Coordinates of C-alpha atoms in Angstrom, one line a residue:
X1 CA 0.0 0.0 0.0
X2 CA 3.1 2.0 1.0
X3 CA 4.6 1.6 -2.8
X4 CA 1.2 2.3 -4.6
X5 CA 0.6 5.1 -3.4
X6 CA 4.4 6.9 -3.9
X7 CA 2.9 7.1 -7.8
X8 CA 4.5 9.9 -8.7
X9 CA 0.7 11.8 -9.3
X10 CA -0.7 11.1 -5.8
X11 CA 2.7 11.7 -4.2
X12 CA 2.9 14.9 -5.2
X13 CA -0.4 16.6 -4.8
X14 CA -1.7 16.3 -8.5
X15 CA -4.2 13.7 -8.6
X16 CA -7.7 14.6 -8.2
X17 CA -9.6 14.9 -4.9
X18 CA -11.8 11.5 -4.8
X19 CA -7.7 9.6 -5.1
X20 CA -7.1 11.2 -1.5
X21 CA -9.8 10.1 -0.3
X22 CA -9.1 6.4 -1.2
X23 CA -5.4 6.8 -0.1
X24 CA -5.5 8.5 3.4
X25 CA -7.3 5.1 4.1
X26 CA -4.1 2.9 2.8
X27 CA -1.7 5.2 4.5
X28 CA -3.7 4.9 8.1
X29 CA -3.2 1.0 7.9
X30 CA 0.3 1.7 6.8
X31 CA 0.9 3.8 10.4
X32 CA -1.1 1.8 12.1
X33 CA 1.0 -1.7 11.2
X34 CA 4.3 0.8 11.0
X35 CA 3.4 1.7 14.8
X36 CA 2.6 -1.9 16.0
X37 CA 5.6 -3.8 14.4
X38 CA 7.8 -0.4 16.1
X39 CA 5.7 -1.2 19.8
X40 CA 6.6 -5.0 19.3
X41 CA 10.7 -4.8 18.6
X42 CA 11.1 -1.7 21.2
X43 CA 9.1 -4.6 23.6
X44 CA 11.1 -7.0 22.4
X45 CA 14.9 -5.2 23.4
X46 CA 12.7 -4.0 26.5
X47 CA 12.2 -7.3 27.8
X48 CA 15.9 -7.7 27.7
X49 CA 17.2 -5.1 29.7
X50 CA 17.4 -5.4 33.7
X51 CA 15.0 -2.7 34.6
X52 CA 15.2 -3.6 38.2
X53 CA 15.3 -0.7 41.0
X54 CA 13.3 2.1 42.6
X55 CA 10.3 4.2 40.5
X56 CA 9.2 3.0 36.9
X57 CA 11.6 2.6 34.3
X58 CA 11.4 4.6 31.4
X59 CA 13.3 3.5 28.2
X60 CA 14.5 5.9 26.0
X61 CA 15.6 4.6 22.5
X62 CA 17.7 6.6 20.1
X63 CA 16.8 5.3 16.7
X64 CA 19.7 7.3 15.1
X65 CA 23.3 5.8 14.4
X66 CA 24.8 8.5 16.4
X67 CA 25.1 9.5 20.4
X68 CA 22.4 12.1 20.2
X69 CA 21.0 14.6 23.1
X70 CA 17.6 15.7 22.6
X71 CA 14.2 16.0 24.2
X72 CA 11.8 13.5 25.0
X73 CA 8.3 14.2 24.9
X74 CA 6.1 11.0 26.5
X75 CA 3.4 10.3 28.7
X76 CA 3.6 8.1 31.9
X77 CA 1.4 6.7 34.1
X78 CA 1.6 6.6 38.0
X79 CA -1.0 4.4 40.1
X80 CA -3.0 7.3 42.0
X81 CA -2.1 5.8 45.7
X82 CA 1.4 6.8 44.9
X83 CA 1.4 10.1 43.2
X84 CA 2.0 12.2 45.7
X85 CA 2.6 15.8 44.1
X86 CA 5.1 16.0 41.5
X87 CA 7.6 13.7 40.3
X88 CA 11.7 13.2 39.8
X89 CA 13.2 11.6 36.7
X90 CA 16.5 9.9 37.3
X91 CA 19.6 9.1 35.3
X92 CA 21.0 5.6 34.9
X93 CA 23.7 7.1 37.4
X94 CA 20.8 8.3 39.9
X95 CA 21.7 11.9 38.8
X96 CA 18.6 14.2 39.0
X97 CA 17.3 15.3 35.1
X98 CA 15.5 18.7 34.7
X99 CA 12.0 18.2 33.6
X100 CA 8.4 19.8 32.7
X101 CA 4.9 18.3 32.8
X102 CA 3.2 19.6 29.9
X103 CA -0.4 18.3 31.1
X104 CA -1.8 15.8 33.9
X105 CA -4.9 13.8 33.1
X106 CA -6.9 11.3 35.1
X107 CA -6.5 8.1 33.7
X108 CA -8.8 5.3 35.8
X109 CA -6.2 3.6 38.3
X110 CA -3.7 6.2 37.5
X111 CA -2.9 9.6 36.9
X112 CA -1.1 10.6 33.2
X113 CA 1.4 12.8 33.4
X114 CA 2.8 14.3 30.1
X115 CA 6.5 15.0 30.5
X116 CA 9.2 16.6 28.8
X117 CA 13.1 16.5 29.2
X118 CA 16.5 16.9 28.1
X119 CA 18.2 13.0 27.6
X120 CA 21.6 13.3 27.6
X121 CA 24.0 11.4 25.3
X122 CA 21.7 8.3 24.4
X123 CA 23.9 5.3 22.7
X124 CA 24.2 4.9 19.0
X125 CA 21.2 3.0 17.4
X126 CA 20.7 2.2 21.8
X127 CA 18.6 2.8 24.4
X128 CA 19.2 4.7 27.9
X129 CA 17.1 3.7 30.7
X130 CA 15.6 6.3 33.5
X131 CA 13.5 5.8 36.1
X132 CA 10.4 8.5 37.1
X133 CA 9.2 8.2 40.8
X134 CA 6.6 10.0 42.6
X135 CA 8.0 13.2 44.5
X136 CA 6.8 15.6 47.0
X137 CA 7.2 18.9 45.2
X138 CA 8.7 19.5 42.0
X139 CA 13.1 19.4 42.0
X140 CA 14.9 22.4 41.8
X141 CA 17.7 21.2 39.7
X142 CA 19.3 24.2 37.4
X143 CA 18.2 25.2 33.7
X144 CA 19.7 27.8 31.6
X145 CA 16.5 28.1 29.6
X146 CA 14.8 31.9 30.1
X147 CA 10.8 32.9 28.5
X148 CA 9.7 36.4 28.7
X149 CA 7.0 37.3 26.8
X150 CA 8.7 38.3 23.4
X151 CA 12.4 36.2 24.0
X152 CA 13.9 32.8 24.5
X153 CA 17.0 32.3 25.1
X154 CA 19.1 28.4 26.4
X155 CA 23.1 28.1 26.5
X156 CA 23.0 28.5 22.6
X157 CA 20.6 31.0 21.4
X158 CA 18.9 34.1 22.2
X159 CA 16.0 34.4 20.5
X160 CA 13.7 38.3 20.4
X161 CA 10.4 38.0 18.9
X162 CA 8.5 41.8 17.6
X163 CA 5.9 41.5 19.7
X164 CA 3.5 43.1 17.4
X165 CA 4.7 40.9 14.1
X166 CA 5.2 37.7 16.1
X167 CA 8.8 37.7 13.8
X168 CA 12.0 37.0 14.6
X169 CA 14.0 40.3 15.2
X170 CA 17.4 38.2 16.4
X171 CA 18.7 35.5 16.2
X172 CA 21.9 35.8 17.9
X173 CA 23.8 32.8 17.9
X174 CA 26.2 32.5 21.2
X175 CA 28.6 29.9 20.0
X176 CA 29.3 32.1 16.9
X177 CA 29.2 35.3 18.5
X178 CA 27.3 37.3 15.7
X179 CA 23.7 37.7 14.6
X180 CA 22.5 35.0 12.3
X181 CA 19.6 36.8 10.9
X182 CA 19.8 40.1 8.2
X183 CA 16.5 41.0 9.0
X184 CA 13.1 39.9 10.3
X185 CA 12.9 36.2 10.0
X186 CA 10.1 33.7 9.9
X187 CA 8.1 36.3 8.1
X188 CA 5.1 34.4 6.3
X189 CA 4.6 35.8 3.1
X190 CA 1.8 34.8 0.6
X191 CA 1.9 35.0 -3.0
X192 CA 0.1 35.4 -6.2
X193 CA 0.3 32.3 -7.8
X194 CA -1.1 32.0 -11.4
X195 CA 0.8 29.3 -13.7
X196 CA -0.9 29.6 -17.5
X197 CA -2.4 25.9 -16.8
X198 CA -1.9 22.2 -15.2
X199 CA -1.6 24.6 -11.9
X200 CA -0.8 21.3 -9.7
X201 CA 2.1 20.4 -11.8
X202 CA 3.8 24.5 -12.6
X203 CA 4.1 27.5 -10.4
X204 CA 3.4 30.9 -12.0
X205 CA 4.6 33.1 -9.1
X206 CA 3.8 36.7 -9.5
X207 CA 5.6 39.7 -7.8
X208 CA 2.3 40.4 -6.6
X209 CA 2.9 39.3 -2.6
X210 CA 1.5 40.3 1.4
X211 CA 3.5 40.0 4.3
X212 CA 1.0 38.2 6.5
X213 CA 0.9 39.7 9.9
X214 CA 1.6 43.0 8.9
X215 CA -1.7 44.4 10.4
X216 CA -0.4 42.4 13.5
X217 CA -0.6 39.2 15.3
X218 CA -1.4 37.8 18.3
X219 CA 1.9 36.5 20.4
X220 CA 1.5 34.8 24.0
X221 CA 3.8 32.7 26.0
X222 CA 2.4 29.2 26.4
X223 CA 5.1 26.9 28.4
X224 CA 7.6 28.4 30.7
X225 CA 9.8 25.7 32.3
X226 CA 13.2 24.2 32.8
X227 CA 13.3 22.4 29.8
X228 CA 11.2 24.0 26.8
X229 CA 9.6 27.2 26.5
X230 CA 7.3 28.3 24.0
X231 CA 6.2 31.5 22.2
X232 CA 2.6 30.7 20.4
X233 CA 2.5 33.1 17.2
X234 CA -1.4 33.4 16.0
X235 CA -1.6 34.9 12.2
X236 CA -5.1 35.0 9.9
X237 CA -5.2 36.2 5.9
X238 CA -8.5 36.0 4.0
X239 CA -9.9 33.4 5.5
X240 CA -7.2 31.2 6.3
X241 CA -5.6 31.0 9.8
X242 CA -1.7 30.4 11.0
X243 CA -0.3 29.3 14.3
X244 CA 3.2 29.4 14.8
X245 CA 4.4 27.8 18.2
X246 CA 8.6 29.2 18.6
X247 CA 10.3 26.5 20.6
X248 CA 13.9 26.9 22.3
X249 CA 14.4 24.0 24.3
X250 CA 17.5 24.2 27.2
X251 CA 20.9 22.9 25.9
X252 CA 19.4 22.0 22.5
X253 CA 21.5 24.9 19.6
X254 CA 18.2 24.9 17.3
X255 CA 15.3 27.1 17.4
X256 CA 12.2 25.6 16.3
X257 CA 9.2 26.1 14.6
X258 CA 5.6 24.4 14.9
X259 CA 3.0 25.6 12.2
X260 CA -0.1 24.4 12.2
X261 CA -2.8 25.6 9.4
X262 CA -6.1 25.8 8.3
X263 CA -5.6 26.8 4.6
X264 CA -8.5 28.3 2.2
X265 CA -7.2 30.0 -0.5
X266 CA -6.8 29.6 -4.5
X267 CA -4.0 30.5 -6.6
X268 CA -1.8 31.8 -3.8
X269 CA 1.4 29.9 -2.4
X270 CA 2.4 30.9 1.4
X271 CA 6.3 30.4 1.7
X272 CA 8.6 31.6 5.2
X273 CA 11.5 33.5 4.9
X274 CA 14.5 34.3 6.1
X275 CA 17.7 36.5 5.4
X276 CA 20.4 35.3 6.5
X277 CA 23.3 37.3 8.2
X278 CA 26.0 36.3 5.2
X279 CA 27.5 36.7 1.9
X280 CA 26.9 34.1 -0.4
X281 CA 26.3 32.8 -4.0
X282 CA 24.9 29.6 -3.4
X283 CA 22.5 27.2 -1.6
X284 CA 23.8 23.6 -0.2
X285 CA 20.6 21.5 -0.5
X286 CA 20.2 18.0 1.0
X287 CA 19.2 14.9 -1.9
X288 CA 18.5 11.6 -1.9
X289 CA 22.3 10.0 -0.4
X290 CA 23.9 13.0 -0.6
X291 CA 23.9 17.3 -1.2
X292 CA 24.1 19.8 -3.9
X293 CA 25.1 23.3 -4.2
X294 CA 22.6 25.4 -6.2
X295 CA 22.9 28.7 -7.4
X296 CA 21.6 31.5 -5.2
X297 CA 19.2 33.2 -7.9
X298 CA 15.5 32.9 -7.2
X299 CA 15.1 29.4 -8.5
X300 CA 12.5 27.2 -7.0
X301 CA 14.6 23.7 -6.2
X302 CA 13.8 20.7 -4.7
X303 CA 15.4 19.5 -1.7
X304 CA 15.0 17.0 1.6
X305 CA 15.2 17.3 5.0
X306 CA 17.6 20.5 5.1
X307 CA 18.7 23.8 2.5
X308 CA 22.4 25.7 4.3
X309 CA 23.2 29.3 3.4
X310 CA 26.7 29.9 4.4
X311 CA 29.5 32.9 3.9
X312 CA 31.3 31.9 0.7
X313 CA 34.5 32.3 3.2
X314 CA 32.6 29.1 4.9
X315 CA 33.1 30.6 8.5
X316 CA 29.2 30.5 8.9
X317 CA 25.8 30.0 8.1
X318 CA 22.1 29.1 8.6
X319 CA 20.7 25.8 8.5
X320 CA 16.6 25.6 8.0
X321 CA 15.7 21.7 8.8
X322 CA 12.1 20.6 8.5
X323 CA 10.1 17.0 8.3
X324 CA 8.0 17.3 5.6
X325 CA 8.6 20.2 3.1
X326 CA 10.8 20.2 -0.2
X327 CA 10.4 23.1 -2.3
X328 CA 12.8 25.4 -1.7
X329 CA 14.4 28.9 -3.3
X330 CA 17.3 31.4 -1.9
X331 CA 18.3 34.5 -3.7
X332 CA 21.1 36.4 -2.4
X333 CA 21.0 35.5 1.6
X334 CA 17.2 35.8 1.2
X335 CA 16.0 31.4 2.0
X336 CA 12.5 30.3 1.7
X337 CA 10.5 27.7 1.8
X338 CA 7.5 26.9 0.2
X339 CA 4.8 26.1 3.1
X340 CA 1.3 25.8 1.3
X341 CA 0.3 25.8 -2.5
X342 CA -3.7 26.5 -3.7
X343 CA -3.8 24.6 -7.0
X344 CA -7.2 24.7 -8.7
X345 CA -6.4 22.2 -11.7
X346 CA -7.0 18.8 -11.8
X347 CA -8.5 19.2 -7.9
X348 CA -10.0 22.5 -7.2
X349 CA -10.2 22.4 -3.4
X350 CA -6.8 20.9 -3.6
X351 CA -4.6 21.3 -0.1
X352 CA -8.0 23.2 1.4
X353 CA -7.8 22.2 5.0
X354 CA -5.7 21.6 8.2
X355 CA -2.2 21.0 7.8
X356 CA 0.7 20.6 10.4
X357 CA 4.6 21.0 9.4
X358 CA 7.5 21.4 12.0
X359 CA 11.0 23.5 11.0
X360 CA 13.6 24.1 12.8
X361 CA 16.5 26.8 12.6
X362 CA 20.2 25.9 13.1
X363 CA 22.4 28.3 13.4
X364 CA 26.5 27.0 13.2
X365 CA 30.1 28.6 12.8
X366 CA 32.5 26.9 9.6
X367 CA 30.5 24.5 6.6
X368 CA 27.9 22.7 7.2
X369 CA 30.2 19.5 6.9
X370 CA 31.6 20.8 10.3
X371 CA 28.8 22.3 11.8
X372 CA 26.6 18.5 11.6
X373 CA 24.0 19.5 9.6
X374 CA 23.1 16.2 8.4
X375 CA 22.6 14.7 11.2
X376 CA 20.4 17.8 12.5
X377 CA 18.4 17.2 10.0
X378 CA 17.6 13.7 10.6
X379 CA 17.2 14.2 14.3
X380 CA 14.0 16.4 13.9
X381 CA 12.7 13.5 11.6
X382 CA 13.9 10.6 14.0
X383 CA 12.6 11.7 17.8
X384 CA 14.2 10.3 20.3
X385 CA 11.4 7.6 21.3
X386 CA 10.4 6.9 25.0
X387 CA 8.1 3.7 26.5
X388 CA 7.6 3.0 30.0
X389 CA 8.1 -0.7 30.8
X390 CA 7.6 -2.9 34.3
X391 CA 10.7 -3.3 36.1
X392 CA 12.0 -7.2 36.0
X393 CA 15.5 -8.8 35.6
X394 CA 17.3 -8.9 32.0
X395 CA 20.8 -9.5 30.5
X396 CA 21.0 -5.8 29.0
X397 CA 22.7 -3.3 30.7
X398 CA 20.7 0.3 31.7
X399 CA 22.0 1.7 28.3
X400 CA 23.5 0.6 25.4
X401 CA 24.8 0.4 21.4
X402 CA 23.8 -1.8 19.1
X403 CA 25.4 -0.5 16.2
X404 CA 28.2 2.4 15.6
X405 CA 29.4 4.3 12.5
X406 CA 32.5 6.1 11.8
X407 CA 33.4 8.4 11.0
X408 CA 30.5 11.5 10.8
X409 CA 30.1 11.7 7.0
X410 CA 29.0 7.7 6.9
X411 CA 25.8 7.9 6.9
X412 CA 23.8 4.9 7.6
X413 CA 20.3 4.7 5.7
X414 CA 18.9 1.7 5.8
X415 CA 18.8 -1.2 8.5
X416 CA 16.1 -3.9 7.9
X417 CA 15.6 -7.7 7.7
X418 CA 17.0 -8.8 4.4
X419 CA 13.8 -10.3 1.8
X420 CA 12.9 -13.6 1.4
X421 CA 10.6 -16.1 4.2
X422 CA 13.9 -17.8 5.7
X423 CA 16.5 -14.9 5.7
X424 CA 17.5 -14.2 9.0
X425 CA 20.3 -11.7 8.1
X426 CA 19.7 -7.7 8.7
X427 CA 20.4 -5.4 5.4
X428 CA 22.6 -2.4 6.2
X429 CA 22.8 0.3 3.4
X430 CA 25.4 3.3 4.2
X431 CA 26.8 5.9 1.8
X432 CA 29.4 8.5 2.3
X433 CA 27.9 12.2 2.4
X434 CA 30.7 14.8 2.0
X435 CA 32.5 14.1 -1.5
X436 CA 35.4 12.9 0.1
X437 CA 37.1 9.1 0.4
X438 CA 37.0 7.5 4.0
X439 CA 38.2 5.2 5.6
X440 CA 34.5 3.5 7.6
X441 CA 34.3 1.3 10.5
X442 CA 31.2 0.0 12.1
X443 CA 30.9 -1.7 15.6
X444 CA 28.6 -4.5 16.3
X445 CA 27.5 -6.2 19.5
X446 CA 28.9 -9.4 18.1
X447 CA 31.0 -11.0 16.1
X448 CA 29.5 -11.0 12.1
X449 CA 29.7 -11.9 8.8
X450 CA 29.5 -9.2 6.2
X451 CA 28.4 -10.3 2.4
X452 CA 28.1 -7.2 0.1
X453 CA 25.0 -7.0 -1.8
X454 CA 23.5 -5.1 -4.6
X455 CA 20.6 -2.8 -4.0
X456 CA 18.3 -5.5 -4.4
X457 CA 20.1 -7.7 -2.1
X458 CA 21.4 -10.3 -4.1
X459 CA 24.9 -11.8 -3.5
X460 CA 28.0 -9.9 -4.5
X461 CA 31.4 -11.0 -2.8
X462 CA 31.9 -11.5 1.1
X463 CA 33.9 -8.9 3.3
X464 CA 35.8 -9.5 5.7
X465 CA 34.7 -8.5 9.8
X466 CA 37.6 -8.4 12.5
X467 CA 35.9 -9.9 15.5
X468 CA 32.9 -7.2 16.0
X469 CA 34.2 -4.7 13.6
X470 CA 33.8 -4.1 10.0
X471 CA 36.3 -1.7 8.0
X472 CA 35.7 -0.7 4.6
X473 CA 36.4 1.9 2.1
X474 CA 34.2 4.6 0.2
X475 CA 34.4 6.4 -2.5
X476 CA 32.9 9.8 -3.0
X477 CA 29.0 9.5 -2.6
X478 CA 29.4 5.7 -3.2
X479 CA 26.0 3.9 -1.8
X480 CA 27.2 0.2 -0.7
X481 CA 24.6 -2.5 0.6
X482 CA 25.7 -5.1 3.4
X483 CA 23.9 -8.4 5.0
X484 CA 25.0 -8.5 8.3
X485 CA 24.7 -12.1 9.9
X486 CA 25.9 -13.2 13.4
X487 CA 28.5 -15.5 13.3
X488 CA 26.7 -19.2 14.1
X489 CA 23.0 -17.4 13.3

């Protein structure tokens, strides 16, 4: 169901409006079998790990092939005879961890608490284990994270929002020392859009435009806590309606954005902008297993899950990520990127409706090479993911790797069961990301046997593994394919 509906017509918005109909049925059983096959193998390592001790254990799994810190968002539930007032979330090493409740709900038996915090250096491809308990009284532990009612600002970032816009006026960037933004940023801008026909499939942007939020917008602080605070933006043109909520979270160097929508109009395209603090002539834009540079001259380009504007000098830049938008276009330092489109041909009330989109702004001294943009990129796409669990013995440690690559321009995209009824190998595809030969090594848990493969997994020639570790060679951008089996298995 998956496949069939990636035709390139119904991927891509062009297909008429009864096809949508049919299809957001297929992809709901696709989530809904994605999300019970991902319950059952994060049950599975679950059930493995000694989870013994005080308070309920709370696995965190990082499904990135990096050590990653980032927040966790999750809900746990605490048997009303022991909540007691607040809570405390410990470490694996019993050390106290700053965090928020977002929202308490009564749940039966228990009482659901909605939680947020900061989880700090999570294994590779792992899992870290913390335990919540009931508490007294909220902690006091330290947070560097400071909500007023136009700024936010963490370790990182400080962030100062025109209070009657709901823009950003700065952006200044700590690290870097210097102001990443030219002028106001975020600004929503919607545009006359008028192709001469097949309006699904061509843009025919005017220079016809209106800065929404120019008459002004409503700006209030919704969460002020230790770990996240948030500035909730509320915009309306015509008769559509924006919310933007501005997110710093403490010792996270990103600023991000959640828009949510309720889009009515034809024939205009809503894009966000940003100029950028730099000099440049060109746009580095993320693509399939690899990136591009593109001319810096108006050009609407595709792209994935990240566009970088740097200095030409490559001492800085401005990374937008986002989960779920690739049409892009940068002129000068001026990025933006396209958030809504109001086609009227084949589907006439095509895109009419609610939509969501989350896009995040990263900030970084040197390239983007340096800086880890990549793997920004595929962090706000790959949420660290949290379960609570019962507490019993196991023959897992409280955190650990599974899998580790080296060094940070391997990228590893693929990790699956190989095909075919009997195969009990796993299918690990990597590719090297810079343009530059490396040298790669990847760590196992065990010893294995490594068979190269070509992208449709059949056989190619055998490599060799030293104990638990595979070394190999890439080329430039080279994509290579590996069955990974357990020595014995």
């Amino acid at each position: 169901a998956l496949l069939r509906n990636q035709f390139h017509d119904i991927l891509d918005g062009s297909s008429i409006g009864p096809v949508y109909d049919e299809v957001k049925n297929f992809y709901k059983e696709v989530f809904f079998r994605g999300e019970r096959a991902l319950d059952f193998s994060l049950e599975a390592i679950a059930n493995a790990i000694n989870t013994e001790g005080e308070g309920i254990p709370l696995v965190v799994f990082n499904p990135l092939f990096w050590e990653r810190t980032d927040a966790v968002e999750t809900t746990v539930l605490i048997p009303r005879a022991q909540v007691s007032g607040s809570l405390k979330i410990l470490d694996p090493q019993g050390s106290q961890v700053p965090y928020q409740i977002v929202d308490t709900q009564d749940a039966g038996k228990h009482k659901a608490f909605r939680i947020i915090f900061i989880a700090e250096r999570v294994p590779s491809f792992g899992y870290k284990v913390y335990r919540v308990m009931p508490a007294p009284e909220t902690a006091g532990v330290g947070s560097a994270l400071s909500v007023s009612e136009n700024l936010l600002e963490n370790e990182f970032l400080k962030v100062v929002l025109d209070p009657k816009t709901g823009r950003i006026k700065s952006l200044y960037d700590k690290a870097g020392q210097r102001e990443a933004l030219a002028a106001d940023g975020n600004l929503l801008q919607a545009i006359v859009d008028e192709p001469e026909n097949m309006s699904a499939w061509e843009l025919g942007l005017k220079d016809k435009y209106w800065n929404i939020g120019d008459d002004g917008a409503r700006v209030e602080v919704v969460e002020r806590g230790p770990v996240r605070g948030v500035i909730r933006v509320h915009n309306s043109f015509r008769n559509s309606i924006f919310e933007q909520d501005i997110i710093l979270y403490a010792g996270i160097p990103r600023l991000d954005c959640r828009m949510s929508l309720d889009w009515q109009e034809r024939n205009l395209m809503v894009k966000v902008t940003f100029s950028v603090n730099v000099k440049n002539t060109a746009a580095v834009c993320e693509i399939p297993f690899g990136a591009i540079s593109r001319a810096a001259d108006g050009t609407e380009v595709p792209a994935l899950r990240w566009v970088d504007v740097a200095d030409d000098s490559g001492d800085y830049g401005l990374s937008l990520l986002n989960d779920s938008r690739y049409g892009f276009d940068v002129k000068n330092n001026m990025m933006r990127m396209s958030i809504i489109h109001g086609a009227v041909s084949p589907d006439p009330e095509a895109d009419r409706g609610s939509h969501e989109l989350l896009y995040s702004l990263y900030p970084h001294r040197r390239t983007w090479k340096e800086a880890g943009t990549l793997r920004r990129g595929r962090e706000i796409n790959n949420p660290l993911l949290a379960r609570q669990v019962m507490a019993h013995k196991g023959q897992l440690p409280a955190a650990r790797s599974f899998i580790q690559a080296e060094p940070e321009n391997v990228a590893i995209s693929c990790l699956k069961k190989e095909m075919g009824y009997y195969g009990r190998g796993l299918i690990l595809r990597l590719y090297e990301a810079f343009g530059k030969p490396s040298e790669v090594e990847v760590r196992f848990p065990w010893p294995v046997e490594v068979q190269e493969t070509d992208l449709i997994e059949r056989p190619l020639k055998k490599l060799g593994a030293k104990g638990e570790t595979l070394s190999l060679n890439l080329n430039p951008y080279e994509i290579r394919t590996l069955r990974i089996a357990k020595i014995g298995q």
